[in-house]
mmCIF file of C-alpha atoms in Angstrom:
data_model
loop_
_atom_site.group_PDB
_atom_site.id
_atom_site.type_symbol
_atom_site.label_atom_id
_atom_site.label_comp_id
_atom_site.label_asym_id
_atom_site.label_seq_id
_atom_site.Cartn_x
_atom_site.Cartn_y
_atom_site.Cartn_z
ATOM 1 C CA MET A 1 7.791 13.437 16.070
ATOM 2 C CA LYS A 2 6.225 13.444 19.575
ATOM 3 C CA SER A 3 8.097 12.520 22.476
ATOM 4 C CA PHE A 4 9.699 9.030 21.932
ATOM 5 C CA VAL A 5 8.345 6.374 24.123
ATOM 6 C CA GLN A 6 8.807 2.904 22.722
ATOM 7 C CA THR A 7 5.689 1.325 24.688
ATOM 8 C CA GLU A 8 3.367 3.779 22.709
ATOM 9 C CA TYR A 9 4.266 2.240 19.391
ATOM 10 C CA LEU A 10 2.152 -0.803 17.874
ATOM 11 C CA ASP A 11 4.510 -3.468 17.269
ATOM 12 C CA ASP A 12 3.148 -6.441 15.070
ATOM 13 C CA ARG A 13 5.490 -8.908 16.886
ATOM 14 C CA GLN A 14 4.523 -8.359 20.619
ATOM 15 C CA TRP A 15 1.062 -8.164 22.247
ATOM 16 C CA SER A 16 0.787 -5.062 24.390
ATOM 17 C CA ASP A 17 -2.104 -3.195 26.432
ATOM 18 C CA LEU A 18 -2.020 -0.613 23.337
ATOM 19 C CA TRP A 19 -3.098 -3.669 21.019
ATOM 20 C CA SER A 20 -6.040 -4.400 23.475
ATOM 21 C CA ALA A 21 -7.017 -0.849 23.419
ATOM 22 C CA SER A 22 -7.087 -0.644 19.653
ATOM 23 C CA LEU A 23 -9.099 -3.770 19.338
ATOM 24 C CA GLN A 24 -11.694 -2.503 21.729
ATOM 25 C CA ARG A 25 -12.341 0.498 19.633
ATOM 26 C CA ALA A 26 -12.121 -1.197 16.109
ATOM 27 C CA THR A 27 -15.197 -2.114 14.218
ATOM 28 C CA PRO A 28 -15.788 -4.690 11.593
ATOM 29 C CA PHE A 29 -14.233 -3.918 8.212
ATOM 30 C CA ASP A 30 -16.629 -3.164 5.446
ATOM 31 C CA PRO A 31 -14.855 -2.397 2.249
ATOM 32 C CA LEU A 32 -17.706 -0.225 0.992
ATOM 33 C CA MET A 33 -17.412 2.062 4.008
ATOM 34 C CA VAL A 34 -13.583 2.937 3.502
ATOM 35 C CA ASP A 35 -12.360 5.578 0.821
ATOM 36 C CA GLU A 36 -8.568 5.514 1.721
ATOM 37 C CA ILE A 37 -6.549 3.121 4.021
ATOM 38 C CA ASN A 38 -3.616 4.496 5.925
ATOM 39 C CA VAL A 39 -2.254 1.270 7.469
ATOM 40 C CA ILE A 40 -3.000 -2.431 7.627
ATOM 41 C CA VAL A 41 -1.158 -4.290 10.372
ATOM 42 C CA PRO A 42 -1.151 -7.856 11.414
ATOM 43 C CA ILE A 43 -2.233 -8.548 15.149
ATOM 44 C CA PRO A 44 0.649 -10.353 17.232
ATOM 45 C CA GLU A 45 -0.225 -13.826 18.502
ATOM 46 C CA HIS A 46 -3.634 -13.746 16.731
ATOM 47 C CA SER A 47 -4.982 -13.933 13.251
ATOM 48 C CA GLY A 48 -6.369 -11.096 11.440
ATOM 49 C CA VAL A 49 -5.462 -7.292 11.134
ATOM 50 C CA LEU A 50 -6.210 -3.779 12.174
ATOM 51 C CA ILE A 51 -7.090 -1.356 9.314
ATOM 52 C CA PHE A 52 -6.242 2.350 10.094
ATOM 53 C CA THR A 53 -8.283 5.185 8.115
ATOM 54 C CA ASP A 54 -8.470 8.786 8.792
ATOM 55 C CA LYS A 55 -11.796 8.466 10.096
ATOM 56 C CA GLN A 56 -12.102 4.960 11.750
ATOM 57 C CA LEU A 57 -10.310 1.901 12.918
ATOM 58 C CA TYR A 58 -11.361 -1.320 11.639
ATOM 59 C CA HIS A 59 -10.422 -5.134 12.222
ATOM 60 C CA SER A 60 -10.631 -8.076 10.166
ATOM 61 C CA ASP A 61 -10.001 -11.900 10.703
ATOM 62 C CA ASP A 62 -8.421 -12.010 7.132
ATOM 63 C CA SER A 63 -4.877 -11.404 6.141
ATOM 64 C CA GLY A 64 -3.939 -7.933 4.915
ATOM 65 C CA LEU A 65 -3.705 -9.220 1.466
ATOM 66 C CA THR A 66 -7.290 -10.658 1.477
ATOM 67 C CA VAL A 67 -8.580 -7.515 2.959
ATOM 68 C CA LEU A 68 -7.032 -5.641 0.059
ATOM 69 C CA ASN A 69 -8.575 -8.137 -2.365
ATOM 70 C CA HIS A 70 -11.990 -7.559 -1.002
ATOM 71 C CA PHE A 71 -11.322 -3.527 -1.033
ATOM 72 C CA SER A 72 -10.180 -3.940 -4.714
ATOM 73 C CA ASN A 73 -13.165 -5.982 -5.712
ATOM 74 C CA ALA A 74 -15.707 -3.623 -3.989
ATOM 75 C CA HIS A 75 -14.521 -0.486 -5.483
ATOM 76 C CA ARG A 76 -13.399 -2.072 -9.002
ATOM 77 C CA PHE A 77 -9.655 -1.239 -8.310
ATOM 78 C CA PRO A 78 -6.847 -3.198 -9.951
ATOM 79 C CA LEU A 79 -6.293 -6.679 -8.261
ATOM 80 C CA TYR A 80 -3.002 -6.974 -6.510
ATOM 81 C CA LYS A 81 -1.778 -10.004 -8.523
ATOM 82 C CA ASP A 82 -2.185 -8.063 -11.772
ATOM 83 C CA SER A 83 -0.770 -4.824 -10.798
ATOM 84 C CA HIS A 84 2.253 -6.906 -9.170
ATOM 85 C CA ARG A 85 2.932 -8.469 -12.446
ATOM 86 C CA CYS A 86 2.655 -5.337 -14.285
ATOM 87 C CA LEU A 87 5.037 -3.262 -12.025
ATOM 88 C CA ASN A 88 7.627 -6.239 -11.949
ATOM 89 C CA ALA A 89 7.537 -6.156 -15.924
ATOM 90 C CA LEU A 90 8.348 -2.478 -15.652
ATOM 91 C CA GLY A 91 10.916 -2.954 -13.166
ATOM 92 C CA CYS A 92 9.099 -0.864 -10.445
ATOM 93 C CA GLY A 93 8.974 -3.585 -7.854
ATOM 94 C CA THR A 94 10.486 -6.711 -6.355
ATOM 95 C CA HIS A 95 8.829 -10.113 -5.437
ATOM 96 C CA TYR A 96 8.209 -8.927 -1.846
ATOM 97 C CA LYS A 97 8.100 -5.012 -2.128
ATOM 98 C CA THR A 98 5.640 -4.225 -4.945
ATOM 99 C CA PRO A 99 2.951 -1.932 -3.892
ATOM 100 C CA TRP A 100 -0.830 -2.069 -4.092
ATOM 101 C CA LEU A 101 -2.098 0.368 -6.234
ATOM 102 C CA CYS A 102 -5.300 2.384 -7.060
ATOM 103 C CA PRO A 103 -5.769 5.850 -8.538
ATOM 104 C CA PHE A 104 -6.201 7.540 -5.281
ATOM 105 C CA PHE A 105 -3.447 5.896 -3.063
ATOM 106 C CA THR A 106 -0.789 3.255 -2.737
ATOM 107 C CA LEU A 107 0.101 0.768 -0.056
ATOM 108 C CA LEU A 108 3.518 -0.727 0.532
ATOM 109 C CA PRO A 109 4.129 -3.963 1.929
ATOM 110 C CA LEU A 110 7.167 -3.606 4.266
ATOM 111 C CA GLU A 111 8.012 -7.387 4.427
ATOM 112 C CA ASP A 112 6.665 -10.126 2.422
ATOM 113 C CA THR A 113 2.959 -10.048 1.438
ATOM 114 C CA ARG A 114 1.886 -13.187 3.672
ATOM 115 C CA ARG A 115 1.985 -11.399 6.905
ATOM 116 C CA THR A 116 3.240 -7.781 6.583
ATOM 117 C CA ILE A 117 2.205 -4.275 7.464
ATOM 118 C CA TRP A 118 0.966 -2.508 4.397
ATOM 119 C CA ILE A 119 1.416 1.276 4.844
ATOM 120 C CA ASN A 120 0.364 4.347 2.861
ATOM 121 C CA PRO A 121 3.783 6.383 2.181
ATOM 122 C CA LEU A 122 1.859 9.724 1.849
ATOM 123 C CA LYS A 123 0.222 9.260 5.398
ATOM 124 C CA ILE A 124 3.729 9.117 7.083
ATOM 125 C CA ALA A 125 4.637 12.071 9.117
ATOM 126 C CA ASN A 126 7.913 11.230 10.599
ATOM 127 C CA THR A 127 10.294 8.304 11.264
ATOM 128 C CA LYS A 128 13.036 7.521 13.900
ATOM 129 C CA GLN A 129 15.607 4.731 14.005
ATOM 130 C CA ALA A 130 16.425 2.926 17.272
ATOM 131 C CA ASP A 131 17.958 -0.494 18.020
ATOM 132 C CA ASN A 132 17.847 -1.212 14.254
ATOM 133 C CA ARG A 133 14.185 -0.692 14.105
ATOM 134 C CA CYS A 134 12.132 2.124 12.458
ATOM 135 C CA TYR A 135 9.606 3.910 14.566
ATOM 136 C CA LEU A 136 6.966 5.758 12.682
ATOM 137 C CA GLU A 137 4.240 8.230 13.212
ATOM 138 C CA LEU A 138 1.411 8.954 10.733
ATOM 139 C CA CYS A 139 -0.249 12.150 10.035
ATOM 140 C CA ASP A 140 -3.205 11.176 12.259
ATOM 141 C CA GLY A 141 -1.004 10.482 15.239
ATOM 142 C CA SER A 142 -1.080 6.675 14.980
ATOM 143 C CA THR A 143 2.394 5.186 15.748
ATOM 144 C CA PHE A 144 4.014 1.893 14.862
ATOM 145 C CA VAL A 145 7.426 0.120 15.124
ATOM 146 C CA LEU A 146 8.679 -1.606 11.976
ATOM 147 C CA PRO A 147 11.272 -4.404 11.752
ATOM 148 C CA LEU A 148 13.558 -2.693 9.227
ATOM 149 C CA LEU A 149 15.661 0.173 8.965
ATOM 150 C CA GLN A 150 14.745 3.849 8.513
ATOM 151 C CA ARG A 151 16.615 4.126 4.940
ATOM 152 C CA SER A 152 14.665 0.971 3.807
ATOM 153 C CA VAL A 153 11.351 2.676 4.665
ATOM 154 C CA ARG A 154 12.198 5.705 2.710
ATOM 155 C CA LEU A 155 13.629 3.856 -0.330
ATOM 156 C CA HIS A 156 10.530 1.812 -0.669
ATOM 157 C CA ALA A 157 8.207 4.534 0.089
ATOM 158 C CA ALA A 158 9.865 6.459 -2.794
ATOM 159 C CA GLN A 159 9.229 3.486 -5.145
ATOM 160 C CA ALA A 160 5.690 3.175 -4.178
ATOM 161 C CA CYS A 161 5.147 6.841 -4.873
ATOM 162 C CA TYR A 162 6.800 6.665 -8.296
ATOM 163 C CA ALA A 163 4.401 3.534 -9.311
ATOM 164 C CA LEU A 164 1.500 5.782 -7.995
ATOM 165 C CA ALA A 165 2.572 8.660 -10.247
ATOM 166 C CA LEU A 166 3.155 6.271 -13.218
ATOM 167 C CA LEU A 167 -0.575 5.049 -12.973
ATOM 168 C CA ARG A 168 -1.871 8.512 -12.377
ATOM 169 C CA ARG A 169 0.104 10.009 -15.454
ATOM 170 C CA ASP A 170 -1.560 7.564 -17.788
ATOM 171 C CA LEU A 171 -5.093 8.164 -16.211
ATOM 172 C CA PHE A 172 -5.126 11.894 -16.090
ATOM 173 C CA ARG A 173 -2.742 12.719 -19.094
ATOM 174 C CA PHE A 174 -5.617 14.580 -20.893
ATOM 175 C CA VAL A 175 -6.344 16.893 -17.835
ATOM 176 C CA LYS A 176 -2.918 17.347 -16.315
ATOM 177 C CA LYS A 177 -0.054 17.922 -18.340
ATOM 178 C CA ALA A 178 3.205 17.400 -16.308
ATOM 179 C CA ASP A 179 6.658 15.921 -16.699
ATOM 180 C CA THR A 180 7.599 14.781 -13.247
ATOM 181 C CA PRO A 181 6.346 12.244 -10.809
ATOM 182 C CA LEU A 182 6.151 14.799 -7.959
ATOM 183 C CA ALA A 183 3.452 16.645 -9.850
ATOM 184 C CA TYR A 184 1.172 13.783 -9.768
ATOM 185 C CA LEU A 185 1.663 13.250 -6.041
ATOM 186 C CA GLU A 186 -0.162 15.461 -3.351
ATOM 187 C CA LEU A 187 2.663 15.552 -0.615
ATOM 188 C CA PRO A 188 1.551 16.659 2.723
ATOM 189 C CA ASN A 189 3.588 19.033 4.655
ATOM 190 C CA THR A 190 5.664 16.832 6.789
ATOM 191 C CA PRO A 191 9.218 15.957 7.527
ATOM 192 C CA PHE A 192 9.022 12.472 5.803
ATOM 193 C CA ALA A 193 7.126 14.012 2.696
ATOM 194 C CA ARG A 194 9.994 16.576 2.459
ATOM 195 C CA LEU A 195 12.431 13.818 2.388
ATOM 196 C CA LEU A 196 10.627 11.996 -0.241
ATOM 197 C CA ALA A 197 10.408 15.114 -2.454
ATOM 198 C CA LYS A 198 14.090 15.159 -2.688
ATOM 199 C CA ARG A 199 14.522 11.516 -3.662
ATOM 200 C CA PRO A 200 15.997 11.375 -7.396
ATOM 201 C CA LEU A 201 13.484 8.580 -8.210
ATOM 202 C CA LEU A 202 10.630 11.158 -8.030
ATOM 203 C CA SER A 203 12.542 13.808 -9.922
ATOM 204 C CA GLN A 204 11.646 12.446 -13.408
ATOM 205 C CA PHE A 205 9.996 9.475 -15.033
ATOM 206 C CA THR A 206 12.105 6.884 -16.337
ATOM 207 C CA HIS A 207 9.112 5.226 -18.273
ATOM 208 C CA PRO A 208 7.296 6.458 -21.498
ATOM 209 C CA ILE A 209 3.705 7.711 -21.121
ATOM 210 C CA THR A 210 1.173 4.807 -21.261
ATOM 211 C CA ALA A 211 3.812 2.307 -19.960
ATOM 212 C CA PHE A 212 1.673 1.285 -17.147
ATOM 213 C CA SER A 213 -1.713 1.027 -18.822
ATOM 214 C CA ARG A 214 -0.321 -0.965 -21.700
ATOM 215 C CA ASN A 215 1.576 -3.327 -19.684
ATOM 216 C CA TYR A 216 -1.287 -3.582 -17.178
ATOM 217 C CA THR A 217 -3.719 -4.500 -20.149
ATOM 218 C CA LYS A 218 -1.330 -7.079 -21.592
ATOM 219 C CA VAL A 219 -1.076 -8.605 -17.998
ATOM 220 C CA THR A 220 -4.886 -8.722 -17.480
ATOM 221 C CA PHE A 221 -5.643 -10.160 -20.938
ATOM 222 C CA LEU A 222 -3.096 -12.825 -20.548
ATOM 223 C CA ALA A 223 -4.185 -13.955 -17.148
ATOM 224 C CA ARG A 224 -7.866 -14.090 -18.007
ATOM 225 C CA TYR A 225 -7.188 -15.892 -21.451
ATOM 226 C CA GLU A 226 -5.086 -18.487 -19.493
ATOM 227 C CA LYS A 227 -7.941 -18.866 -17.084
ATOM 228 C CA LEU A 228 -10.500 -18.914 -20.003
ATOM 229 C CA GLU A 229 -8.621 -21.864 -21.720
ATOM 230 C CA ALA A 230 -8.005 -23.799 -18.548
ATOM 231 C CA GLU A 231 -11.276 -23.354 -16.522
ATOM 232 C CA PRO A 232 -14.135 -21.454 -18.608
ATOM 233 C CA THR A 233 -16.918 -22.708 -16.024
ATOM 234 C CA GLU A 234 -15.069 -21.307 -13.164
ATOM 235 C CA ILE A 235 -14.841 -17.721 -14.152
ATOM 236 C CA ASP A 236 -16.474 -14.928 -12.315
ATOM 237 C CA TRP A 237 -17.757 -12.840 -15.171
ATOM 238 C CA SER A 238 -18.855 -10.069 -12.813
ATOM 239 C CA LEU A 239 -15.191 -9.062 -12.686
ATOM 240 C CA TRP A 240 -14.534 -8.763 -16.389
#
């Protein structure tokens, strides 16, 4: 991690010159222009969020969860509410810490989903703890301060990576034969990723193959059946 200076870290609870500079170079968010998201962070004292990617910084007046729903709809990825229910049924998440998933990456909510930082665990380069807060640096050099302990970030990052591996195993089982979650993760060569690789959770699968896909199919079928029964004229059939 680069030389530690607290004022160089974006804090979602405190406005600073760094926020002002970031907003000036951000462009409006277009989900079709984005391939992978690194971080979604709420703007302090304002509505809306900044969306960090490898290529560009974006802003949106929506909440982080709304941004992800737009992104999911644009790319036909699983909707958060469906994957959330699926992962909870599998015991792979909690009410507030269930990751957002697609086949290519995952984002972990580090507080509750109403106003939270969503972060891609495989984009974290390093972390540091000071004053009961976690200071985090991404692979692209972006830096953030999080209102929780370093060990919590590591724990929930491992859980998100396990969920991503569970999804990928079901999708790619015909082209990739592997028995461990780590085999389905492209870990970067960073201090944080090396710590992740040592987590017992990522050493073996605790769910049978197709566990995610079967539960996800069940969840989505039940959700759409309930909506069809209750409000058949209100359904957006383009999403079916």
